[in-house]
Short mmCIF file of C-alpha atoms and ligand atoms in Angstrom, two decimals:
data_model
loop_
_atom_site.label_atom_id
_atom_site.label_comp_id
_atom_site.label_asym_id
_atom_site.label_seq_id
_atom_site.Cartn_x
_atom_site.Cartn_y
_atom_site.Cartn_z
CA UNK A 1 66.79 -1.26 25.68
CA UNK A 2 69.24 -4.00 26.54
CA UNK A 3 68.92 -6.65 23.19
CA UNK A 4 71.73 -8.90 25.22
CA UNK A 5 72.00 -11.61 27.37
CA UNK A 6 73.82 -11.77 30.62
CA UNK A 7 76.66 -13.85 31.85
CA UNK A 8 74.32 -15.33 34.09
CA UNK A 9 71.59 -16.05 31.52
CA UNK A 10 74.32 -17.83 29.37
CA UNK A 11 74.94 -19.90 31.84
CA UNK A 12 71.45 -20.53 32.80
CA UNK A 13 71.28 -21.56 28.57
CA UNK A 14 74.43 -24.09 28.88
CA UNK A 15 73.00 -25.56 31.71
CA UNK A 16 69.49 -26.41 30.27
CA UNK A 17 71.26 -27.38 26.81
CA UNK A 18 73.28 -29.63 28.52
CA UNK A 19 70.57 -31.55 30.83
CA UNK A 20 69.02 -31.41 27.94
CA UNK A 21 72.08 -33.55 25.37
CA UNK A 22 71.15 -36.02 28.81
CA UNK A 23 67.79 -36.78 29.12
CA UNK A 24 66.10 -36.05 25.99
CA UNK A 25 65.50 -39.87 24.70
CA UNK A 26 66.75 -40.76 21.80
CA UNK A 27 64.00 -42.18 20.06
CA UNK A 28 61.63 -39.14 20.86
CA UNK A 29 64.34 -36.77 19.59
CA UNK A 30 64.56 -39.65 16.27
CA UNK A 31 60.71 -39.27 15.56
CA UNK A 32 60.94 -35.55 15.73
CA UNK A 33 63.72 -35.21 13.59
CA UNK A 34 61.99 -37.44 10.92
CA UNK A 35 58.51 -34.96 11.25
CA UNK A 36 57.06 -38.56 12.74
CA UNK A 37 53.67 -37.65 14.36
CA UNK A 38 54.00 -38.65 18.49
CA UNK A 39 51.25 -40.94 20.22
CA UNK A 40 49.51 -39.68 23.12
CA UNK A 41 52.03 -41.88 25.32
CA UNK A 42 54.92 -40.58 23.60
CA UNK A 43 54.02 -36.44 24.45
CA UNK A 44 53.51 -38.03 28.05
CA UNK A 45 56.65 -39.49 28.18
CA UNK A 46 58.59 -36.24 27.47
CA UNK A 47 56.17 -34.31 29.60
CA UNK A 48 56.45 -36.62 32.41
CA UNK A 49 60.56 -36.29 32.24
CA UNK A 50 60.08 -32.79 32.51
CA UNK A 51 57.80 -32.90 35.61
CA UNK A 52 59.97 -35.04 37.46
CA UNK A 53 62.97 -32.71 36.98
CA UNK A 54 60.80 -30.15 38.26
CA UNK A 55 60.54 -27.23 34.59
CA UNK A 56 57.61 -28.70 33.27
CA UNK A 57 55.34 -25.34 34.20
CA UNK A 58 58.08 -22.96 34.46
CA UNK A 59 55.59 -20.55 34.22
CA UNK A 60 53.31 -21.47 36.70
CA UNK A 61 53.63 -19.55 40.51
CA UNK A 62 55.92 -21.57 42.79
CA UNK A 63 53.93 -23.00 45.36
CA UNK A 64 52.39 -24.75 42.12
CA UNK A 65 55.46 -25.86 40.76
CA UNK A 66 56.49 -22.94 38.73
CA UNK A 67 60.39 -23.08 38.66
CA UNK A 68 60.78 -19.07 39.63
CA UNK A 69 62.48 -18.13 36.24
CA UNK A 70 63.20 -14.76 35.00
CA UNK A 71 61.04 -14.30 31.67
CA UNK A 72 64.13 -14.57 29.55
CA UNK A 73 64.91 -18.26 31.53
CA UNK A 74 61.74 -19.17 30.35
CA UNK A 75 62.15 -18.30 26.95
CA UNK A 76 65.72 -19.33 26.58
CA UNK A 77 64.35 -22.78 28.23
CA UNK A 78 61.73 -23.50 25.41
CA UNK A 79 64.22 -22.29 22.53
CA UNK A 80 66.49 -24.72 23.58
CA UNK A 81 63.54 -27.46 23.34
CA UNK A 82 63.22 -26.71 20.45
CA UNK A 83 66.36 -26.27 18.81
CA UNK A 84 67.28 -29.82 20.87
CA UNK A 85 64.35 -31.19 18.95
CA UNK A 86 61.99 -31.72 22.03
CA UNK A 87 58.96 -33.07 21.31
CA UNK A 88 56.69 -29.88 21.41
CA UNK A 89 54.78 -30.05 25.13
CA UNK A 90 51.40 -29.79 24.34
CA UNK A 91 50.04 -26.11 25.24
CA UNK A 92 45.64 -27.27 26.26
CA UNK A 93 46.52 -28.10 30.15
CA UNK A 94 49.79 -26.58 30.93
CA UNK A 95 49.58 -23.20 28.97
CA UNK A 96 45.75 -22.62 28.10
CA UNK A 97 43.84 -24.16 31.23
CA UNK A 98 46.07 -23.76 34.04
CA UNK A 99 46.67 -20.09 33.76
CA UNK A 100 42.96 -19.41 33.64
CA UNK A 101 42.01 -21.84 36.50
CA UNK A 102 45.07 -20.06 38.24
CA UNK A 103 43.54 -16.57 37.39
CA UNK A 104 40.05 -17.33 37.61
CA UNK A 105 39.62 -20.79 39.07
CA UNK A 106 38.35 -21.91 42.51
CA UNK A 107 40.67 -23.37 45.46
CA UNK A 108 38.69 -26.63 44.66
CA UNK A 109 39.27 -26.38 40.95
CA UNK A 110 43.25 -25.57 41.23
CA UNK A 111 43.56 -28.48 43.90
CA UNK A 112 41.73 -31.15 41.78
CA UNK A 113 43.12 -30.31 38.04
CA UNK A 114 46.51 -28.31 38.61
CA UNK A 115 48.54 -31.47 40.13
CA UNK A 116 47.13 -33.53 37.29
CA UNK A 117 48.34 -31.39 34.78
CA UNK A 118 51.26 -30.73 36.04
CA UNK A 119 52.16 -34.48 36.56
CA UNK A 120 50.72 -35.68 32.95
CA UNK A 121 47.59 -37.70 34.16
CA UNK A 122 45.15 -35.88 32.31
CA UNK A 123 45.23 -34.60 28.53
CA UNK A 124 43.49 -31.87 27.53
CA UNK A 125 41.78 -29.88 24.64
CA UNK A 126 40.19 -26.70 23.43
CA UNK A 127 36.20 -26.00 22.62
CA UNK A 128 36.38 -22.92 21.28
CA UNK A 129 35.52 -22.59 17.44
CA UNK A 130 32.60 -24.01 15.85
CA UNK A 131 31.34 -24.04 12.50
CA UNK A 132 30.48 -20.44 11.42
CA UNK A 133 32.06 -19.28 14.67
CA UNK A 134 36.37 -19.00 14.21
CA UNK A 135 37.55 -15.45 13.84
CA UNK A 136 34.08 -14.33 14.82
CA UNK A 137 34.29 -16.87 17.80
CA UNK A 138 31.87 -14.79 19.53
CA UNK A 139 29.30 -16.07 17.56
CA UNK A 140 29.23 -19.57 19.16
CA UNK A 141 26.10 -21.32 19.76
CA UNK A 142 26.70 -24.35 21.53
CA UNK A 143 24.53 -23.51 24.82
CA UNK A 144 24.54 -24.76 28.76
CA UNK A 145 20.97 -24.75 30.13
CA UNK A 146 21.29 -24.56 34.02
CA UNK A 147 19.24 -26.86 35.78
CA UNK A 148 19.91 -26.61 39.55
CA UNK A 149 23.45 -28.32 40.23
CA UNK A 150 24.63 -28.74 36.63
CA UNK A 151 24.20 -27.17 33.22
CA UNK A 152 22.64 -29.25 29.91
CA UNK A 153 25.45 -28.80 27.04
CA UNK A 154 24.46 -29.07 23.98
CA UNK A 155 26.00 -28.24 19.77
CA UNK A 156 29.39 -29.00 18.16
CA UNK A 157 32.77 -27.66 18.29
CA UNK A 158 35.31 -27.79 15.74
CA UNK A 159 39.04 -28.21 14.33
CA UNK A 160 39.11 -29.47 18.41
CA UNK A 161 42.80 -30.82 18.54
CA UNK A 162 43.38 -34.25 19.77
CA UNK A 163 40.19 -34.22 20.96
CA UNK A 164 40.37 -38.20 20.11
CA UNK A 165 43.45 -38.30 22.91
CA UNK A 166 41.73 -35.95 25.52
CA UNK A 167 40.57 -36.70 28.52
CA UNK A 168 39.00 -33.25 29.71
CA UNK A 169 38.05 -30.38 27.58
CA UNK A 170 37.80 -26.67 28.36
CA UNK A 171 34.89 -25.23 26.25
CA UNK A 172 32.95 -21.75 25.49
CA UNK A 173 29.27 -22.28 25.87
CA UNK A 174 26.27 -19.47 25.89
CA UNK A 175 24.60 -19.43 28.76
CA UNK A 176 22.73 -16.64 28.30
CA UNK A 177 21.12 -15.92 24.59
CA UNK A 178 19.23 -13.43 25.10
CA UNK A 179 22.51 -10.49 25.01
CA UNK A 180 22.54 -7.62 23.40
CA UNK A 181 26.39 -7.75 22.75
CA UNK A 182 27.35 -11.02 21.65
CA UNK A 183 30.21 -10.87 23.72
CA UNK A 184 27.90 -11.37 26.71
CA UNK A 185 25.90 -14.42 27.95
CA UNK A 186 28.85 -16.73 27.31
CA UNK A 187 30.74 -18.82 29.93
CA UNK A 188 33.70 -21.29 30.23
CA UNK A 189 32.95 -24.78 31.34
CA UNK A 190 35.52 -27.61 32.02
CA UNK A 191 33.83 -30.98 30.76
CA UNK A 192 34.90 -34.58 31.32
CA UNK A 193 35.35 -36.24 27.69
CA UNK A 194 33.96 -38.94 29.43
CA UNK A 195 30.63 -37.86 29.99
CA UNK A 196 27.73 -39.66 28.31
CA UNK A 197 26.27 -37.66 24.80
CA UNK A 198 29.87 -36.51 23.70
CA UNK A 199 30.95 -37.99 20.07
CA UNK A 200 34.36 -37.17 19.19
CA UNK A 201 34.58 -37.46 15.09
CA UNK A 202 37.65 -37.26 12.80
CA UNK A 203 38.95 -34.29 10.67
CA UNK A 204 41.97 -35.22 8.53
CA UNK A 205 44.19 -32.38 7.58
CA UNK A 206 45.72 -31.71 4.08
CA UNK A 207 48.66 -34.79 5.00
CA UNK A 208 45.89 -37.10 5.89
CA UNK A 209 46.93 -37.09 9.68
CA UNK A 210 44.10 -37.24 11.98
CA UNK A 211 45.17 -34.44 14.55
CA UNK A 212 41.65 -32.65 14.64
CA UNK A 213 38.03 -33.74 15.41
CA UNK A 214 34.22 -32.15 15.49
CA UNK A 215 32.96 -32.55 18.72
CA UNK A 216 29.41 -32.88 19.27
CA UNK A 217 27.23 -32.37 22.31
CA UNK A 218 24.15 -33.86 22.69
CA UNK A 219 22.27 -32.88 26.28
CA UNK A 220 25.58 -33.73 28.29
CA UNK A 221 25.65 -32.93 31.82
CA UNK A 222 28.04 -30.69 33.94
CA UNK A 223 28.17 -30.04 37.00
CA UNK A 224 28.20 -25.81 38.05
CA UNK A 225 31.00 -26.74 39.81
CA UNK A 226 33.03 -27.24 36.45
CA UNK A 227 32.12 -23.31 35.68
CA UNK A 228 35.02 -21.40 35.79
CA UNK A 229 35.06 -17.56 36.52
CA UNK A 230 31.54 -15.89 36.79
CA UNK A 231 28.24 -17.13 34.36
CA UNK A 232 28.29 -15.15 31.62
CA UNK A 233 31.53 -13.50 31.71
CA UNK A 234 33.22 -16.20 29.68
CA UNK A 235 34.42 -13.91 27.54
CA UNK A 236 37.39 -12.28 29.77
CA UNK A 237 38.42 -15.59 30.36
CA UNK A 238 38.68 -16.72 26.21
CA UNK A 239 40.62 -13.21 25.80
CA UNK A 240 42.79 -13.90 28.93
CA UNK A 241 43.69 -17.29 27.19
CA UNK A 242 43.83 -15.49 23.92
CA UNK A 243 46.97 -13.89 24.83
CA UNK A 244 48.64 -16.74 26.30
CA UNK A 245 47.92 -18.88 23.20
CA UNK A 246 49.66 -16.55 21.03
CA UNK A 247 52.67 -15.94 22.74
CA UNK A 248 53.37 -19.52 21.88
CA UNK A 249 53.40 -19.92 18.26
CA UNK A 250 57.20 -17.95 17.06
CA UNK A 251 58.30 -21.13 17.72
CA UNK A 252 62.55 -19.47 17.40
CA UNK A 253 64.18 -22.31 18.32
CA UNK A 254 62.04 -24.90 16.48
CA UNK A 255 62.40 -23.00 13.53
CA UNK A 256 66.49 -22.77 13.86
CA UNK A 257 66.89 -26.33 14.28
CA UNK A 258 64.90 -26.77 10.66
CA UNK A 259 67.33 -23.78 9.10
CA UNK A 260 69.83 -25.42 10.27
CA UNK A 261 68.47 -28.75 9.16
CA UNK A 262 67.88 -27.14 5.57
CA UNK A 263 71.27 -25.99 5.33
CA UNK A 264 72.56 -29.36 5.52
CA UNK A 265 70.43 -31.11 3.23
CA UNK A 266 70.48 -28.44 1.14
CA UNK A 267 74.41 -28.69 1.07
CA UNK A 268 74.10 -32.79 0.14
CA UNK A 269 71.62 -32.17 -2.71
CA UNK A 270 73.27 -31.59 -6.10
CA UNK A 271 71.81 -29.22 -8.65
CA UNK A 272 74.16 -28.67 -12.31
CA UNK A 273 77.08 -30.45 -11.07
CA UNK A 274 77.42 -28.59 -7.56
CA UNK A 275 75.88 -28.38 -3.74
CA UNK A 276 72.67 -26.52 -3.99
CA UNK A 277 73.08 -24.72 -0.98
CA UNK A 278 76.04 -23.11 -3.77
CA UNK A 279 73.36 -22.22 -6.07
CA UNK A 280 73.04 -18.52 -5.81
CA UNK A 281 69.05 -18.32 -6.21
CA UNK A 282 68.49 -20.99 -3.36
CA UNK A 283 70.76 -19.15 -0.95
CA UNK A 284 69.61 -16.11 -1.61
CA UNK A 285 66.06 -17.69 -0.41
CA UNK A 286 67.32 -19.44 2.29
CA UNK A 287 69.33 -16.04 3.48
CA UNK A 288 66.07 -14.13 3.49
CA UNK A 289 64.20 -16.66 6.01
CA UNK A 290 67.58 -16.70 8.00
CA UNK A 291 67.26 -12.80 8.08
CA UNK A 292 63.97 -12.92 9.19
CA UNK A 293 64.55 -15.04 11.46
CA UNK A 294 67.14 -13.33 13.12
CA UNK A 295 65.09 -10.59 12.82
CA UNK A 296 62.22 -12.38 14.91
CA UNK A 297 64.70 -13.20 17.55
CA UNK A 298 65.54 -9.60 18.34
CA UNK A 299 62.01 -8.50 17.80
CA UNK A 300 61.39 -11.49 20.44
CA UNK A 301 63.94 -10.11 23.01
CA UNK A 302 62.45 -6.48 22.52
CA UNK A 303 59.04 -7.84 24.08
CA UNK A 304 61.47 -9.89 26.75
CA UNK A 305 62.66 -6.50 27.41
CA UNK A 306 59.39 -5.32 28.04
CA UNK A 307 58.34 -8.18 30.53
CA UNK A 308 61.91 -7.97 31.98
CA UNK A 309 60.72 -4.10 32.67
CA UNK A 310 57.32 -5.41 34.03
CA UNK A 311 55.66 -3.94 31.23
CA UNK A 312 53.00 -6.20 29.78
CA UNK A 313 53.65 -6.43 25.75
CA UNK A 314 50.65 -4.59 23.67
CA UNK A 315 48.78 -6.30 21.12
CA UNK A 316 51.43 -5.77 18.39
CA UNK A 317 52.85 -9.25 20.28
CA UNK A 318 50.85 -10.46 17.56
CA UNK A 319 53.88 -9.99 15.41
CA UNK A 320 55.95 -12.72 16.93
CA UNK A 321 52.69 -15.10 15.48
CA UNK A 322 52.91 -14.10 12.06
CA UNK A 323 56.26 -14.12 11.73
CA UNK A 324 56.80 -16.78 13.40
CA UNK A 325 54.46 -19.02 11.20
CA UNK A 326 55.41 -17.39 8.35
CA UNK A 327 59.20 -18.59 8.67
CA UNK A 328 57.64 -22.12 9.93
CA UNK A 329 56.09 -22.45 6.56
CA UNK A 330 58.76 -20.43 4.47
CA UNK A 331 61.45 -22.98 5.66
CA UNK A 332 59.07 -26.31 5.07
CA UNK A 333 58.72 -24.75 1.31
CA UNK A 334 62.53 -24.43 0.76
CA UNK A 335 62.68 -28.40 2.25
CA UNK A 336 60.18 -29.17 -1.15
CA UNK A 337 62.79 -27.25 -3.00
CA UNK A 338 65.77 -28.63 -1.36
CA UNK A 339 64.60 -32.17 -1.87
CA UNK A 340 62.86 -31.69 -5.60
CA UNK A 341 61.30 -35.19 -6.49
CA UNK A 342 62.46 -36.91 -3.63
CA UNK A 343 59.61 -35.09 -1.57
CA UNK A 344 56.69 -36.68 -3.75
CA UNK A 345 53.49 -37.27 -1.43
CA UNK A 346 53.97 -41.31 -1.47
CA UNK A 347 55.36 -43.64 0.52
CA UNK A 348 59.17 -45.06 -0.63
CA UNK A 349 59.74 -48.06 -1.45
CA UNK A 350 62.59 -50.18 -0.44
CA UNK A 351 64.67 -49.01 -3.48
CA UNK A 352 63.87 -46.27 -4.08
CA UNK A 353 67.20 -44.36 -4.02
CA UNK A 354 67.52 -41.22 -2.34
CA UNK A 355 64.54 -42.03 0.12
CA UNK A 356 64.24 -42.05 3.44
CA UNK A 357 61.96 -41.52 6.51
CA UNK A 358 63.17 -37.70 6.45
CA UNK A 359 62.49 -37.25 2.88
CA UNK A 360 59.23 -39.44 3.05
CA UNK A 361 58.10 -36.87 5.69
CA UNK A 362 58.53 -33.42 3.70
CA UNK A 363 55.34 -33.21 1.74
CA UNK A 364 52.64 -33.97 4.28
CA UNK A 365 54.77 -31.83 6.20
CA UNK A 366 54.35 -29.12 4.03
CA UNK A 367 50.75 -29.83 3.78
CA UNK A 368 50.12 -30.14 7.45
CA UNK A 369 52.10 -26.16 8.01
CA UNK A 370 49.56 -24.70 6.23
CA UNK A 371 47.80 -24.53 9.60
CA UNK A 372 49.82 -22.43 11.23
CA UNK A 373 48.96 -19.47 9.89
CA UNK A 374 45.07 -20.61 10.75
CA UNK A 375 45.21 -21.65 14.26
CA UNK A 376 45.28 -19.64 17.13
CA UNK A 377 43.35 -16.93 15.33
CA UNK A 378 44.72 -16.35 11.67
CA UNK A 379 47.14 -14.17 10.62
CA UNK A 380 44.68 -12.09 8.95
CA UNK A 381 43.40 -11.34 12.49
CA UNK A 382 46.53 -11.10 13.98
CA UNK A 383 47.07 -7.92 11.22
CA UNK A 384 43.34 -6.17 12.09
CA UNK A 385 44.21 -6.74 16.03
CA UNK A 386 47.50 -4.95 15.35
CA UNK A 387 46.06 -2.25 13.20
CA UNK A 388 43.20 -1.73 15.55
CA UNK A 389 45.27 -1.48 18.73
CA UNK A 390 48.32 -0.78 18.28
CA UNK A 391 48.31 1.59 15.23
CA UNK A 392 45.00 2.92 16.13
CA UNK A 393 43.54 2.42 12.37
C1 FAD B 401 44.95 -27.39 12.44
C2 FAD B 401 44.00 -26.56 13.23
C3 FAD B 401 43.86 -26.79 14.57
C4 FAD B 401 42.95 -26.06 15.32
N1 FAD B 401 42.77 -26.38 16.64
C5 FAD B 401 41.77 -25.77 17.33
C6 FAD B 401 41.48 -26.18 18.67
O1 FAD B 401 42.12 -27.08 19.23
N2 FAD B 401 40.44 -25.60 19.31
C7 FAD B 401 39.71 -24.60 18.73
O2 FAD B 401 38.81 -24.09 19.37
N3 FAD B 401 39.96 -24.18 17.47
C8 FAD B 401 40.97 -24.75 16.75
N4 FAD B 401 41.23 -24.37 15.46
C9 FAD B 401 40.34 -23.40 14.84
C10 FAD B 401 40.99 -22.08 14.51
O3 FAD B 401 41.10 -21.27 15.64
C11 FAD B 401 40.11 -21.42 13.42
O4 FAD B 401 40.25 -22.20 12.25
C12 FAD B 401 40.51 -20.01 13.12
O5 FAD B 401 40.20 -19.16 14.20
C13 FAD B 401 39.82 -19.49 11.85
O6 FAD B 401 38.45 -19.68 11.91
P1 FAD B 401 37.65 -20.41 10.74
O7 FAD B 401 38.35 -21.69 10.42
O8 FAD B 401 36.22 -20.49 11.13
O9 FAD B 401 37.81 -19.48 9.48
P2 FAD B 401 37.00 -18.14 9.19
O10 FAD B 401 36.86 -17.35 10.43
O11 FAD B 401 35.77 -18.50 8.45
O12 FAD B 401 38.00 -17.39 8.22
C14 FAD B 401 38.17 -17.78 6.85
C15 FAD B 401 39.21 -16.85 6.25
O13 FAD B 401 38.74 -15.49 6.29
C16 FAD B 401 39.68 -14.67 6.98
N5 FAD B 401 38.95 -13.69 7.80
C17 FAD B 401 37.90 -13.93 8.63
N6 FAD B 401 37.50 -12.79 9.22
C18 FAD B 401 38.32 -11.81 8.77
C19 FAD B 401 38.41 -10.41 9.02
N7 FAD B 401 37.60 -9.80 9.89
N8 FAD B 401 39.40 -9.72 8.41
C20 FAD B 401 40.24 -10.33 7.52
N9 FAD B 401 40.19 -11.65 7.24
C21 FAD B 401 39.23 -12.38 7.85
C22 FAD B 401 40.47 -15.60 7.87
O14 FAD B 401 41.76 -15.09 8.16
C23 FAD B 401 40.55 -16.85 7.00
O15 FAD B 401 41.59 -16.73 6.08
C24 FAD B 401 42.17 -25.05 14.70
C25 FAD B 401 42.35 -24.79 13.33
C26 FAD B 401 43.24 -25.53 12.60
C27 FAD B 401 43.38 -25.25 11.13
#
């Protein structure tokens, strides 16, 4: 197992780092380092940079606009995103969608919604989970009635993120109720936000950041050209984007950037007279998540390995999610610590001393993490999917 990089994928790292010290704008990479949340414009802007230099989908086949990187490109690409502080690039069209329409999808469908994507003009979101229906997402019960050329949608989704920005949304219905495994009768429909009986409602999270909505559908039209894959087998196509979703969430090079972040603040804040990145208690903390971390990395190049082999990873890829999000929330609890009182949940004033937009930022921050280890199926799940396949319990 080779746990190293080559000369060539240095390089390859340099060179990205360094387009990247160009072109990232400097207010974008501002508002991320402050934990400011980005409008729907401002994710465009970044995504639209991208695009035109051509690794905006590196992941995508070429002929699509795929950029023809090795597995380890790609990954060393989006670590040093995030360790640049990138704003993130939004996964519901280029990561979730596009693979499926480009596994599953029609000519018609790749040719109307691919380019779009890929160029930024439409924004998109994901109706899976409903209420009663999120680990157990087979359970859903929003239904699509076929009636000649289109399907009747109608129920509610849930925890839909930035629904309120989207344009299109990519949804589980039931087609068929009648099943004996629940599994069956359900399909995957790609529905205009615009259409006429869709309400899009507010759900604020813990920082009081409106980032998720319930979406409600009340007899909205489809067209059966917007099903994607066969009627009824929606299911291989939620599982198919499943495992795409959660080979996104490890987040390495977001979560170095904050260590490194910590380490700094941490080194500026006194505590009995000296730095308390000195204070023997705090580092040891801060040395754990650092060792973890590390430890992600390598577990992260092991599955590289794997794809580098052309050996799909197994389902203990779910690792790389729990660890992942466990850092991500591990390091936004040693930021409370770091900054003690200056972190209280209100707003500063002008002056207040010690304040600042950063320090303004770390409590709902801390509130807001608390999702990570929800979305994308929890971590709980992540632990019975590894169990179940992997360790054969
Ligand atoms: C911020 C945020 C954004 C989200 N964005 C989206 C989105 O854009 N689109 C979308 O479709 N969904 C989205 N979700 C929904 C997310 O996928 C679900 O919240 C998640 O799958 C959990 O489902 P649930 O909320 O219904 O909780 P439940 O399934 O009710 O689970 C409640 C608790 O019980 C635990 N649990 C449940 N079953 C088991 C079991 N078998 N074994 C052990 N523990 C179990 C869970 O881990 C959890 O801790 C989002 C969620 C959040 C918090």
């Amino acid at each position: 197992m080779d746990l190293t990089y080559s000369a060539t994928e240095l390089a390859f790292r340099d060179e990205v780092s360094a387009w990247l010290r160009d072109n990232l704008p400097v207010d974008l990479r501002a508002k991320v380092a402050n934990y400011a949340h980005l409008t729907r414009e401002e994710l465009l802007r970044w995504h639209r940079i991208l695009a035109a230099k051509g690794w905006i989908a590196p992941s995508w086949p070429t002929e699509w606009g795929g950029t023809g990187w090795t597995v380890v490109q790609r990954y060393l690409f989006e670590e040093e995103c995030g360790y640049a502080g990138a704003p993130p690039l939004i996964p519901f069209g280029l990561a979730m969608c596009a693979p499926v329409l480009l596994k599953f999808g029609t000519e018609a469908q790749k040719q109307c919604f691919l380019p779009r994507i890929y160029h930024g003009e439409d924004f998109w979101c994901q109706g899976y989970s409903e209420p009663g229906s999120g680990s157990d997402l087979a359970s859903l019960k929003t239904t699509a009635v076929r009636c000649a050329d289109h399907y009747i949608v109608n129920g509610q989704k849930t925890w839909t993120t930035m629904a309120h920005m989207a344009d299109w949304i990519f949804c589980l219905v039931r087609t068929d109720p009648s099943t004996e495994r629940k599994q069956d009768g359900i399909s995957f429909l790609l529905i205009d936000m615009r259409t006429p009986g869709i309400t899009v409602r507010p759900l604020l999270l813990m920082d009081g950041h409106h980032e998720v909505n319930e979406v409600f559908f009340d007899d909205v039209t489809v067209p059966v050209a917007n099903l994607v894959h066969e009627e009824g087998k929606g299911w291989t196509v939620a599982k198919y984007l499943l495992g795409h979703e959660r080979m996104n969430t490890a987040r390495i090079g977001a979560s170095r950037r904050e260590l490194a972040k910590l380490k700094q603040f941490a080194a500026q804040q006194m505590k009995d007279g000296r730095p308390l990145l000195d204070d023997p208690r705090f580092r040891d903390k801060v040395s754990r998540v650092e060792v973890e971390l590390m430890a992600l990395a390598v577990t992260n190049l092991r599955f590289l390995d794997q794809l580098r082999g052309g050996r799909a990873p197994g389902a203990d890829v779910s690792m790389l999610k729990i660890t992942g999000t466990e850092i991500q929330q591990a390091l936004t609890e040693l930021m409370m610590q770091a900054a003690g009182p200056l972190a209280a949940a209100f707003a500063p004033t002008d002056d207040a001393v010690g304040f600042d937009a950063f320090t303004a930022a770390l409590a709902p921050r801390y509130c807001n993490f608390r999702k990570t280890s929800i979305y994308a199926g929890s971590n709980e799940i992540q632990r019975n999917i590894i169990a179940k396949l992997s360790l054969g319990l």
